[in-house]
Coordinates of C-alpha atoms in Angstrom, one line a residue:
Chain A
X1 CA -48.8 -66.3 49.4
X2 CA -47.2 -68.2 52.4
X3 CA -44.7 -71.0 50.8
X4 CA -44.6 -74.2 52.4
X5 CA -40.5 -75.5 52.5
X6 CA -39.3 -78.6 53.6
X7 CA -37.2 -79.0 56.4
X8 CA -33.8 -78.1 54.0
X9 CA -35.3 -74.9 52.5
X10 CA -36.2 -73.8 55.9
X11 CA -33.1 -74.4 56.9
X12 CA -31.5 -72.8 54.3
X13 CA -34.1 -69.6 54.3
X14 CA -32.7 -69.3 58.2
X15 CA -29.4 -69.2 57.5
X16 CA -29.7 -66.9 54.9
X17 CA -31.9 -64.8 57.0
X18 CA -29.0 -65.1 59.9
X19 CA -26.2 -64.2 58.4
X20 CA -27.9 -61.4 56.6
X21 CA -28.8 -59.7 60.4
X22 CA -24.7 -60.5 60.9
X23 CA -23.6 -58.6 58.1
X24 CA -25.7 -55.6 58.5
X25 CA -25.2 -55.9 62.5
X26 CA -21.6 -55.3 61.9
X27 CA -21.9 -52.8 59.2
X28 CA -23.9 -50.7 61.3
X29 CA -21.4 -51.1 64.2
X30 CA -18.5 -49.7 61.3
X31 CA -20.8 -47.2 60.4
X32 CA -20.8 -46.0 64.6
X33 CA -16.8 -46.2 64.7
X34 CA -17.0 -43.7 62.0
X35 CA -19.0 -41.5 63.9
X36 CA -22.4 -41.8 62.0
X37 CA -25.7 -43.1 63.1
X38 CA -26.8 -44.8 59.5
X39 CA -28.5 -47.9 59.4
X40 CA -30.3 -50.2 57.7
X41 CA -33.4 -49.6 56.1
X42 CA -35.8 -52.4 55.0
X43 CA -38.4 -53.2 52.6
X44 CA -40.2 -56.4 52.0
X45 CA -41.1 -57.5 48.7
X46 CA -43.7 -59.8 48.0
X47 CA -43.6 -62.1 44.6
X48 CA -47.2 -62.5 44.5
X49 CA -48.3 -58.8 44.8
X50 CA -46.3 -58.0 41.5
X51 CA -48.9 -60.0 39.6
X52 CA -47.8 -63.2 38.7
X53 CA -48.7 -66.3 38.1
X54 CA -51.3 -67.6 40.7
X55 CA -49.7 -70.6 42.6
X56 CA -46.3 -68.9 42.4
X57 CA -44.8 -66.7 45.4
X58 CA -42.9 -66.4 47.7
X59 CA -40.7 -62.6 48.6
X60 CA -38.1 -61.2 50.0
X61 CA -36.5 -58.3 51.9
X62 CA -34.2 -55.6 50.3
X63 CA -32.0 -53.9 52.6
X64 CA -30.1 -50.9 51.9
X65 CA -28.2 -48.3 54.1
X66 CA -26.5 -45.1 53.0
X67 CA -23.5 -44.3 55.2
X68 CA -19.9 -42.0 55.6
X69 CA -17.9 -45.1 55.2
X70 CA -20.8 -47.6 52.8
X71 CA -21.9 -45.3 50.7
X72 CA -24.8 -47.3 49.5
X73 CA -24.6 -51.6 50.5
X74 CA -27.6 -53.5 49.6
X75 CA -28.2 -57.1 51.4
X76 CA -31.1 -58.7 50.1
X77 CA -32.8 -61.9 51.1
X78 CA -34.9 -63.7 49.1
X79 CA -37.3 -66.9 48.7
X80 CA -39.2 -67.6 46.1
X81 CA -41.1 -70.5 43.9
X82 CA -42.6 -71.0 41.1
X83 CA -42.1 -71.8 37.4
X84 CA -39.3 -70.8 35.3
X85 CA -40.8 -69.3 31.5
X86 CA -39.7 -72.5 28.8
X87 CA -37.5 -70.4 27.0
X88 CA -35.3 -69.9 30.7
X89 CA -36.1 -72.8 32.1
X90 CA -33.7 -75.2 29.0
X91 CA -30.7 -72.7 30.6
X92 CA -31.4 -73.4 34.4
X93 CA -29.8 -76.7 35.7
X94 CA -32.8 -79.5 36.3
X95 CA -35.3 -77.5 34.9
X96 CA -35.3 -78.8 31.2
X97 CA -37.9 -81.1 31.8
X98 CA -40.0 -79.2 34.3
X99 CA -39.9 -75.7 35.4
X100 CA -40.7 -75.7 38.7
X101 CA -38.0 -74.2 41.1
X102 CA -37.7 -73.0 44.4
X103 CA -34.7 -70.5 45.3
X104 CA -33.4 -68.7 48.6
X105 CA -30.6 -66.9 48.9
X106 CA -28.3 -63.7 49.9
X107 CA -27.1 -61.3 47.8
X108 CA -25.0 -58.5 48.8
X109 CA -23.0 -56.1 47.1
X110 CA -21.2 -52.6 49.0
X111 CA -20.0 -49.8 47.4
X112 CA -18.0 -47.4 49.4
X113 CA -17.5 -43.6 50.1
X114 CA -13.5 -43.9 50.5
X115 CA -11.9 -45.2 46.7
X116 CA -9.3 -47.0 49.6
X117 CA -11.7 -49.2 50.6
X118 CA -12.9 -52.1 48.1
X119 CA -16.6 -52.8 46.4
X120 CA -17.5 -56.0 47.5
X121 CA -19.9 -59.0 46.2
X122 CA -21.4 -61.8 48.0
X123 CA -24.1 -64.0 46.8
X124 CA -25.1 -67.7 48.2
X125 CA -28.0 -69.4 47.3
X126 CA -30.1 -72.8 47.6
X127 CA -31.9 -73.8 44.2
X128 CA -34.1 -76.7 43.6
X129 CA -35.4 -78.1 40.5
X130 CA -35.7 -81.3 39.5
X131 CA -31.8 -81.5 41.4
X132 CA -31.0 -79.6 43.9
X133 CA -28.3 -77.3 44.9
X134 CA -26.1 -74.4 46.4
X135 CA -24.3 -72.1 44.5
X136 CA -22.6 -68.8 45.3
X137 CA -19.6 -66.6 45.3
X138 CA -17.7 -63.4 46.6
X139 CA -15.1 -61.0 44.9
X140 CA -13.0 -58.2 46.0
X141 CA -13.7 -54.8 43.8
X142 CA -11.1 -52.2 44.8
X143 CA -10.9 -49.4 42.5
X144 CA -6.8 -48.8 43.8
X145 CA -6.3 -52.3 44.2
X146 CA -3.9 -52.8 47.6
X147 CA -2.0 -56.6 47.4
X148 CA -2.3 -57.0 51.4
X149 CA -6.2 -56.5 50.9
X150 CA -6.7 -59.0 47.8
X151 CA -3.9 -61.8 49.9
X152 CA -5.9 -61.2 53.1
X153 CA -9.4 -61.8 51.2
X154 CA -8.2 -64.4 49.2
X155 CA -6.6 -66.2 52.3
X156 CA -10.3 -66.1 54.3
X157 CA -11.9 -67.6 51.4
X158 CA -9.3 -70.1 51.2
X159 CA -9.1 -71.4 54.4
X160 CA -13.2 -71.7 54.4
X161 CA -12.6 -73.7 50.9
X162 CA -9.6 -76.1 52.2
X163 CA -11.5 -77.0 55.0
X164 CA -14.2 -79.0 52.8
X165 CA -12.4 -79.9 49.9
X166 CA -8.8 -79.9 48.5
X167 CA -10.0 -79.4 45.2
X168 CA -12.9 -76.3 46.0
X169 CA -10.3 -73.2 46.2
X170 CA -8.0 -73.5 42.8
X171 CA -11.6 -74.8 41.2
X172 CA -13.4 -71.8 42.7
X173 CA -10.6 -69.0 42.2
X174 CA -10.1 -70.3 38.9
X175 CA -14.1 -70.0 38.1
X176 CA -14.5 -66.3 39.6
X177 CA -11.5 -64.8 36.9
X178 CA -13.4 -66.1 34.7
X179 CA -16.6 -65.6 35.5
X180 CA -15.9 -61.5 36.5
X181 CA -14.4 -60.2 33.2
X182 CA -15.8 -57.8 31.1
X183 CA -15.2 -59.3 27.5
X184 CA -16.1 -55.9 25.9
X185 CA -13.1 -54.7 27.4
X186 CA -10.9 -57.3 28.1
X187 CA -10.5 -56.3 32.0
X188 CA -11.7 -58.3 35.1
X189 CA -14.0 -56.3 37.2
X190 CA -12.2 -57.0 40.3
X191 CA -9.2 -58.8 42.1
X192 CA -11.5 -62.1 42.2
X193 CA -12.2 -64.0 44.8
X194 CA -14.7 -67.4 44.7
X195 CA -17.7 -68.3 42.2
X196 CA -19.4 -72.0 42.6
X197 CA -22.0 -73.4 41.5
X198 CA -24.4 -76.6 41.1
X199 CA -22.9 -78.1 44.5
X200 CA -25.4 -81.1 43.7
X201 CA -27.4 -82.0 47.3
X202 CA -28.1 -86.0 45.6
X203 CA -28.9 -87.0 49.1
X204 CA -28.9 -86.1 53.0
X205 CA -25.2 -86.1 53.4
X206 CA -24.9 -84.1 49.9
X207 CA -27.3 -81.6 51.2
X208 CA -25.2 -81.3 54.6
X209 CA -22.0 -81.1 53.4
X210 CA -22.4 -78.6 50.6
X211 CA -24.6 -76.9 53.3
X212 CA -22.0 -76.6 55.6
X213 CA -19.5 -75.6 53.1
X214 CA -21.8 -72.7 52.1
X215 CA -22.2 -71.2 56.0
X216 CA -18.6 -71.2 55.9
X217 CA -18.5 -69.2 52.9
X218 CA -21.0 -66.5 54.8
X219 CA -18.6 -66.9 57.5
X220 CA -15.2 -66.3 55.8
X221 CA -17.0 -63.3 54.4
X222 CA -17.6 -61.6 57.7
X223 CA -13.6 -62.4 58.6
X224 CA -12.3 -61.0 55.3
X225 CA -14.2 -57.9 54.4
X226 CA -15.0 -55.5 57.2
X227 CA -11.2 -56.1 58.4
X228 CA -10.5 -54.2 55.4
X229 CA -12.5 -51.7 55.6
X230 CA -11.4 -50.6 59.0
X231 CA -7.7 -50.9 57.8
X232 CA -8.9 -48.3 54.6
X233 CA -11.4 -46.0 55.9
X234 CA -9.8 -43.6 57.6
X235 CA -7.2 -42.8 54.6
X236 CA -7.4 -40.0 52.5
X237 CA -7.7 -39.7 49.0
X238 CA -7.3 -37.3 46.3
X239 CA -9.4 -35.5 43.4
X240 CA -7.9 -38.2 41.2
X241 CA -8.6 -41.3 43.4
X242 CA -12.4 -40.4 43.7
X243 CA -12.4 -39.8 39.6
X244 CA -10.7 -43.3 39.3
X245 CA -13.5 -44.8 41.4
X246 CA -16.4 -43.4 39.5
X247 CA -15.0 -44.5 36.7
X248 CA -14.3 -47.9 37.5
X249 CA -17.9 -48.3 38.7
X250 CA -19.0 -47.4 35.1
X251 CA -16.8 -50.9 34.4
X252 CA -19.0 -52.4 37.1
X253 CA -22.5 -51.4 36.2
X254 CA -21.7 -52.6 33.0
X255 CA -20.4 -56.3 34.0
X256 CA -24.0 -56.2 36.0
X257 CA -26.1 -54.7 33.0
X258 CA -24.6 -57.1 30.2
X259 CA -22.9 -60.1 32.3
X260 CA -23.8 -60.7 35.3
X261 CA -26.4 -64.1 35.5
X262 CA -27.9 -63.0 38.8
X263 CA -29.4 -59.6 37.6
X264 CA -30.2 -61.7 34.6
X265 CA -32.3 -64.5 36.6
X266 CA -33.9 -61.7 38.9
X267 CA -34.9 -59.7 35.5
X268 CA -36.6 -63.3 34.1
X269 CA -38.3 -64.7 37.1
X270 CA -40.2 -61.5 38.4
X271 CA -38.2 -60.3 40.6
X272 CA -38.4 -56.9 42.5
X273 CA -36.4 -54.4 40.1
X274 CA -35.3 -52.5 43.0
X275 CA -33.7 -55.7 44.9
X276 CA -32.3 -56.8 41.6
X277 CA -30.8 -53.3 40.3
X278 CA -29.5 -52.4 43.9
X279 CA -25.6 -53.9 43.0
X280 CA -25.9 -50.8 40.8
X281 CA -23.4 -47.6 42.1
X282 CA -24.8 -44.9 43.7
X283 CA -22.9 -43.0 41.5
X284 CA -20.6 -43.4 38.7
X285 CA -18.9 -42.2 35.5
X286 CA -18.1 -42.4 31.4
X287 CA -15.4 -40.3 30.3
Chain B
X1 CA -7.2 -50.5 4.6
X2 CA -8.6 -48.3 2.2
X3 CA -11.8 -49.4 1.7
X4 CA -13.2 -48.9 -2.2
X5 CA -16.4 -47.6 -2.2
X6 CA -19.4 -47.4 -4.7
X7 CA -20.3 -44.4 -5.6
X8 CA -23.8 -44.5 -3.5
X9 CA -21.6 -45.8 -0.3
X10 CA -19.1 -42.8 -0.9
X11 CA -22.2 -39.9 -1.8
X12 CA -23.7 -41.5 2.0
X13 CA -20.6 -41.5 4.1
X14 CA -19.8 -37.7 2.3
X15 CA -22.8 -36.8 3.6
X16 CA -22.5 -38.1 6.9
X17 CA -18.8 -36.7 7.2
X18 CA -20.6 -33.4 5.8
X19 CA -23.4 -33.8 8.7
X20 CA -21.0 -34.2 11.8
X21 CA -18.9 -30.9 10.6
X22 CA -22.2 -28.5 10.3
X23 CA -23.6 -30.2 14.1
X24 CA -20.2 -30.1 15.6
X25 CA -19.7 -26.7 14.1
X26 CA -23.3 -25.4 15.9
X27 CA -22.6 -26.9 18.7
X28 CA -19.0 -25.3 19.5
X29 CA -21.4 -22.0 18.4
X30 CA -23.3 -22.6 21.0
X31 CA -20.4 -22.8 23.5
X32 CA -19.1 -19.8 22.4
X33 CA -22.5 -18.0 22.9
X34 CA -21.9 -19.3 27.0
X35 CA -18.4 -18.0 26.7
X36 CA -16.5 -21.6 27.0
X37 CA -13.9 -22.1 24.2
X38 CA -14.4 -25.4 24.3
X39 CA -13.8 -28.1 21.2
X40 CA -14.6 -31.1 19.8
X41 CA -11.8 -34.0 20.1
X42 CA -11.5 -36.2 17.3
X43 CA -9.8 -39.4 17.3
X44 CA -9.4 -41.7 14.3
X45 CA -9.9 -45.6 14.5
X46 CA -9.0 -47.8 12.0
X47 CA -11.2 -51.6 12.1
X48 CA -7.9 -53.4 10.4
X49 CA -5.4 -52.1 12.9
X50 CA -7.5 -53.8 15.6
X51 CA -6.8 -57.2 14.1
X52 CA -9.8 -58.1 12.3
X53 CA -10.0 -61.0 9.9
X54 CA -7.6 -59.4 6.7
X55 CA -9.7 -58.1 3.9
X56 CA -12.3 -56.5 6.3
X57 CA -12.0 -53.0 6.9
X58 CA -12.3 -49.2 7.4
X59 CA -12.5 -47.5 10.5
X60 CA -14.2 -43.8 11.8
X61 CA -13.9 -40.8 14.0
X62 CA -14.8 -40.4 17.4
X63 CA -15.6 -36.9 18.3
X64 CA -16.2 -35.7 21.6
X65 CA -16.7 -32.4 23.4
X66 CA -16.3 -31.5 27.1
X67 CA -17.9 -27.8 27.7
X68 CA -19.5 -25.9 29.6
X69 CA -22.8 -26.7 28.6
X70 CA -22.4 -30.0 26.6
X71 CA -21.3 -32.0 29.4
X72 CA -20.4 -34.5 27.3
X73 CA -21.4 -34.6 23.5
X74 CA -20.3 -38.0 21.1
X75 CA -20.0 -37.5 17.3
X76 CA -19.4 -40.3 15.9
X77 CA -19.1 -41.3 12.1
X78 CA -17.7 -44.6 10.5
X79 CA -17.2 -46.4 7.5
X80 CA -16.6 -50.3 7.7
X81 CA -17.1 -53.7 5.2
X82 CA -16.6 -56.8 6.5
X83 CA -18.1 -60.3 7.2
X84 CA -20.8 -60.6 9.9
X85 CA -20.2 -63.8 12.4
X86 CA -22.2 -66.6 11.7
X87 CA -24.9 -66.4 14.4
X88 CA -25.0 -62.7 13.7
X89 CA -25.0 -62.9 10.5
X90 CA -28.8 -64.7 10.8
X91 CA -30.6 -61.2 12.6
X92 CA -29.1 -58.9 10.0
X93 CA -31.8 -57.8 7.3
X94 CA -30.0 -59.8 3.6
X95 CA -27.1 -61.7 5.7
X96 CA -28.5 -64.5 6.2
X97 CA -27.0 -66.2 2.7
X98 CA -24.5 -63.7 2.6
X99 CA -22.5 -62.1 5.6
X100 CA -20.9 -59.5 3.8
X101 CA -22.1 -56.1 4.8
X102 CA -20.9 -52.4 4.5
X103 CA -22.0 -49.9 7.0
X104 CA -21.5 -46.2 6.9
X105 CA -23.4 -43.8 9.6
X106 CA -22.7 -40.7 11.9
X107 CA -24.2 -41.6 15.3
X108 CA -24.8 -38.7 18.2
X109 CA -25.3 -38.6 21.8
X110 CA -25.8 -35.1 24.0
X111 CA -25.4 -35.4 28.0
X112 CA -26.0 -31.4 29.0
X113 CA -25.0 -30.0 32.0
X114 CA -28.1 -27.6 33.0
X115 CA -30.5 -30.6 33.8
X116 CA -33.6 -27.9 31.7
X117 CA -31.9 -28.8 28.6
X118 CA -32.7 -32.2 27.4
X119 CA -30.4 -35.0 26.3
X120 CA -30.5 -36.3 22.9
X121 CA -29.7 -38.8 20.5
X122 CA -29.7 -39.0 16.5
X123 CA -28.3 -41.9 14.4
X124 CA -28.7 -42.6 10.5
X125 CA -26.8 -45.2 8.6
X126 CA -26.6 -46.7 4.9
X127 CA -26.3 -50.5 5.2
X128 CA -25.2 -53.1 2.2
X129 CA -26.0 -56.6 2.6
X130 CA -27.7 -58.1 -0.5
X131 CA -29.9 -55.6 0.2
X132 CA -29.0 -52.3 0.3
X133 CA -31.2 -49.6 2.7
X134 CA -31.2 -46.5 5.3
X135 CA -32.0 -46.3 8.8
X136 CA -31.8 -44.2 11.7
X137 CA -33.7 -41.9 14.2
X138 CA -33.5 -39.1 16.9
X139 CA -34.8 -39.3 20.1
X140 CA -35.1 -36.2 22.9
X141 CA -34.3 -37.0 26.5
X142 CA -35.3 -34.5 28.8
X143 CA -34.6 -35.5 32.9
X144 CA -37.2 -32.7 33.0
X145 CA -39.4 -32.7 30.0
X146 CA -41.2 -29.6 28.9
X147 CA -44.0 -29.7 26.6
X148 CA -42.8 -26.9 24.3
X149 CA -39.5 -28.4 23.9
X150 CA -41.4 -31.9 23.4
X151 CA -43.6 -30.2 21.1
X152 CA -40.8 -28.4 18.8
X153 CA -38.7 -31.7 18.9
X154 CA -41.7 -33.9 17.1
X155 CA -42.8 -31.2 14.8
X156 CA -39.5 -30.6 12.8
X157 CA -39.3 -34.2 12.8
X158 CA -42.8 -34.7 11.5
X159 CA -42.1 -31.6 8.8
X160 CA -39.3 -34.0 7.5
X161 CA -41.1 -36.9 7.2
X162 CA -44.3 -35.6 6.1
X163 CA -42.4 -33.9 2.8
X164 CA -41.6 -37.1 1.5
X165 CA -44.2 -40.0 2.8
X166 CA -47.8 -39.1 4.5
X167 CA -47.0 -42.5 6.3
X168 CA -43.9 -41.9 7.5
X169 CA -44.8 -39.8 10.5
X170 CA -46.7 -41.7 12.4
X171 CA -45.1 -44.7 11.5
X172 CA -41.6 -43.9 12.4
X173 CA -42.6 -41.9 15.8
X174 CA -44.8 -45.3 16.7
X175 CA -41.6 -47.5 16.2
X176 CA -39.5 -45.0 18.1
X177 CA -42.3 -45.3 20.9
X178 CA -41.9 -48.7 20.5
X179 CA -37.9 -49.0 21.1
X180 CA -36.4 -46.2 23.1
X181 CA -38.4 -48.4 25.7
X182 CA -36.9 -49.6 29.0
X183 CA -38.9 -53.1 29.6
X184 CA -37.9 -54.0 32.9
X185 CA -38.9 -50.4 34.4
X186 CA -42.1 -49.9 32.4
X187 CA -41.3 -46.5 31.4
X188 CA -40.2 -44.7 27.9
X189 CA -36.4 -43.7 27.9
X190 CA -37.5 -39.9 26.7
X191 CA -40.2 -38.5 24.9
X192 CA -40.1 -40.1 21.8
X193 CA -39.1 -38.6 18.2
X194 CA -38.7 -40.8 15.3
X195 CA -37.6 -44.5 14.5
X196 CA -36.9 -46.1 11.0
X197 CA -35.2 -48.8 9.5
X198 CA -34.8 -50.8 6.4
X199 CA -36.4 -48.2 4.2
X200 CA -34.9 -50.6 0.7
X201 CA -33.2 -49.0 -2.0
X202 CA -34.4 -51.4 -4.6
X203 CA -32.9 -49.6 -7.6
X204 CA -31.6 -46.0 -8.3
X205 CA -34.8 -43.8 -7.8
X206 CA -35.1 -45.5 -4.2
X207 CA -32.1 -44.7 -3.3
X208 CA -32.3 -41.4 -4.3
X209 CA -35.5 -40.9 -2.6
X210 CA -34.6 -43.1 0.5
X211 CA -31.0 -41.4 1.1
X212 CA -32.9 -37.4 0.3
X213 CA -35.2 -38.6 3.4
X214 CA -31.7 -39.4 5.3
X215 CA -30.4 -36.0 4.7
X216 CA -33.8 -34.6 6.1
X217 CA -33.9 -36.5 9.2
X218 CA -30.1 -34.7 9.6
X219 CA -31.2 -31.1 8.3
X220 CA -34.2 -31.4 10.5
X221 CA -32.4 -32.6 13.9
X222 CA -30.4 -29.4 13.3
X223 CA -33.7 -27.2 13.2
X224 CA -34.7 -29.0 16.2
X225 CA -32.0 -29.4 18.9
X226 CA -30.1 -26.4 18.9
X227 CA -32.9 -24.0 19.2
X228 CA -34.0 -25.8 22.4
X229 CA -30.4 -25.8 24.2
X230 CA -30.5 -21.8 23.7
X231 CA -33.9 -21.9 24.8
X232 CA -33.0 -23.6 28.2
X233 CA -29.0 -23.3 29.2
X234 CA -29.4 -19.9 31.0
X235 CA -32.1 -21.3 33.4
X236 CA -31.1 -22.3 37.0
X237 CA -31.7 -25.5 38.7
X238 CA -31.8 -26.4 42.3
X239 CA -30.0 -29.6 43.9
X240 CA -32.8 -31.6 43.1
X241 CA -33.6 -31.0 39.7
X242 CA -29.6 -32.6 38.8
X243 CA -30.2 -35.5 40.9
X244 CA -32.9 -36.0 39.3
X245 CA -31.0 -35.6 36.2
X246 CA -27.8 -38.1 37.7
X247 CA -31.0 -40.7 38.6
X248 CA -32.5 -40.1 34.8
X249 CA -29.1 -41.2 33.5
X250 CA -29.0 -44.6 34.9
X251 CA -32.4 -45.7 33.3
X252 CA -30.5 -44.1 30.0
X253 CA -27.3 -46.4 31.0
X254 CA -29.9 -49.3 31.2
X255 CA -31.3 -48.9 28.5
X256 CA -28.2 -48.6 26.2
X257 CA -26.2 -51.6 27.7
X258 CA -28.9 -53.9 28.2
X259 CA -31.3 -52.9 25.1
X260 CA -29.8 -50.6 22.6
X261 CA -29.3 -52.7 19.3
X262 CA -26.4 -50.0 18.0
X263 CA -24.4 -51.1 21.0
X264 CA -24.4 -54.7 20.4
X265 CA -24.3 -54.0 16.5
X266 CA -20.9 -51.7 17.5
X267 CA -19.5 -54.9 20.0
X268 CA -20.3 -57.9 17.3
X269 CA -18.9 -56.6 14.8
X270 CA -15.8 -55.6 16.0
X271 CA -16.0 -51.6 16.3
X272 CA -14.2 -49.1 18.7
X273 CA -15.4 -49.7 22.0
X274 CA -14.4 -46.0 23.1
X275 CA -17.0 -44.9 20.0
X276 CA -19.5 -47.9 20.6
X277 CA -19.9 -46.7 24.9
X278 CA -19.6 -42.8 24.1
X279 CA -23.2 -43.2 24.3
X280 CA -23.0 -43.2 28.2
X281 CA -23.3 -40.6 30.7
X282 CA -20.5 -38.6 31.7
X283 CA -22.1 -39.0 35.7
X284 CA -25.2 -41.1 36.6
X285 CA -26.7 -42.1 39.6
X286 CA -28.6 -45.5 40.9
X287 CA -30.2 -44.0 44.3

């Protein structure tokens, strides 16, 4: 089924849409540098088809290429609408009292062939409900963590953060260390980065602002990570540096399979498993 | 802490201690017969020493063995009392008024190398609330199932049940249909075995009878297992057949960190989270 958005979703679906072609655009040009010809491969998903709900719909596109230097990113787009189940909708913001929504988003996550270069998440989104808002976030995931890497990271996100609001960066840092920590075993997942949420659009301004700030988030993203992978990826590691890795992505797929919110919300609003499940490692270990 | 124990609790954790040397013992046998000298690893835990409220206790040994053709093979056994917490406390069978409980149980996981020979998994436990009762099961994981191995796993099984309850059978191979389920895939874990719970020891002859079917469900997982690793562990695979094996272990990571009711049993209540996660593959893959 063809949604019909309003000017604001469409103009969030196009952003998201935009700065997904960016990403992988520049991937695939690291991917040439390194001497290989992998790209992109896309599928589209469609909401509908799965069987839900009549009235409900909506899609989306999972992207994934498998390269020398990504050894398996997925960027995935997504709109959808519909109606939350009444158990999930009293935990969703604005959707106690009815549980229509309508979501579009980004959703990214890289996990790389060289244990030099860092994983990396990104994930922004426009929800609406009864309220409406963007949300969204990115952390660094190095399995042999490297201080100019996290400052450099950090310092892009920052400056995207400072620009809109004083108070967005220490509130934001402070939200992703908590946010990315595996409780089980009392370890973050990552070197953080940002996590925000329920950036309230109450009216036109709202809606531009918070809009605004979110680009800039896509944007710092695009100045802080593939810098760093060009720095890394031509090191070399050893035996014990690749053993390191897979085991820190066992760490990882378990902050996604018990934790994480997104793979949550995909899992209970019908999403496509594969889109949902792709943050997973191509490979990992439990020793 | 010492834990005192009842002489039911200590004539079920003897037999569980008793249970882990005979398997462990079969299985270094086995490793021997593929000329590996390898050897289980057992590592003590004790439940106090990892600051739990004072008056709860006991503890337990992780076992693991590296070989040649156990990948990676978890024997675990442990002993514990405590309090459940509150909100815990309310899904455990007789906590509701009460959250004391004692637990005692030997719990078993088997990643092979050679991706013929099936995984497998077999867990039985005496549990005191107000009530008092046994549970466990065995299920076989094959990446590539055959039917004779299928067939030789479920008919052992069945041979125990069957000598002590006509009903047991299909009952407990429904309910292990029923769990070792993945939801958000659609598809079974493995091929099944057997499933049971909360089989009530309401006075002495129950437990006799319930805790002699126990010991059968351990006797028969020794009948069935190690005859089909010697059947299999000389047979060669190609590439394919251990990816498929790596990709078969990711639904089997799935399903144990985002279903498995041992695992969040092991994380509530304060257990070794080495001993709770052994349960995970050594390698897996998310293509």
């Amino acid at each position: 089924m063809t949604l019909s958005l309003d000017p604001k979703q469409q103009a969030a679906r196009t952003w998201f849409e935009s700065l997904r072609n960016r990403i992988c655009a520049e991937f695939e040009a690291i991917e040439r540098e390194a001497g290989s010809d992998a790209s992109f491969i896309y599928t589209p998903w469609d909401r509908e088809a799965a069987g839900l709900t009549p009235g409900e719909g909506g899609g989306g596109v999972r992207g994934v290429m498998k390269g020398k230097i990504f050894e398996k990113v997925g960027v995935n787009v997504s709109t959808v609408a519909g109606e939350f189940a009444p158990e999930f909708a009293k935990t969703i913001h604005g959707a106690d009292e009815s549980p229509a929504f309508f979501a579009t988003g980004i959703s990214l996550v890289a996990h790389m062939a060289n244990p030099h270069v860092p994983a990396v998440h990104m994930n922004t989104r426009y929800l609406v409900t009864s309220k409406s808002w963007f949300g969204g976030g990115a952390d660094l995931n190095p399995p042999l963590p490297r201080e100019e890497d996290t400052a450099h990271f950090h310092a892009e996100l920052q400056a995207a953060c400072d620009a809109h609001d004083a108070d967005y960066y220490p509130r934001f840092k402070a939200w992703a260390d908590d946010y990315f920590f595996i409780p089980h075993r009392g370890v973050h997942r990552g070197v953080g980065g940002i996590f925000y949420d329920h950036l309230e659009c109450t009216d036109d301004a709202g809606f531009e602002a918070n809009f605004a700030f979110t680009r800039a988030v896509g944007d710092a993203f695009l100045k802080a990570f593939p810098p760093i992978v060009r720095r890394r990826m031509g090191e070399s590691w050893a035996d014990e540096d690749y053993r390191t890795m897979l085991e820190w992505r066992g760490r990882y797929a378990e902050f996604n399979l018990v934790h994480d919110r997104g793979t949550l919300f995909g899992l209970k609003t019908g999403g496509n498993i594969d889109a949902i499940l792709m943050s997973l490692p191509p490979m990992a270990s439990w020793s």
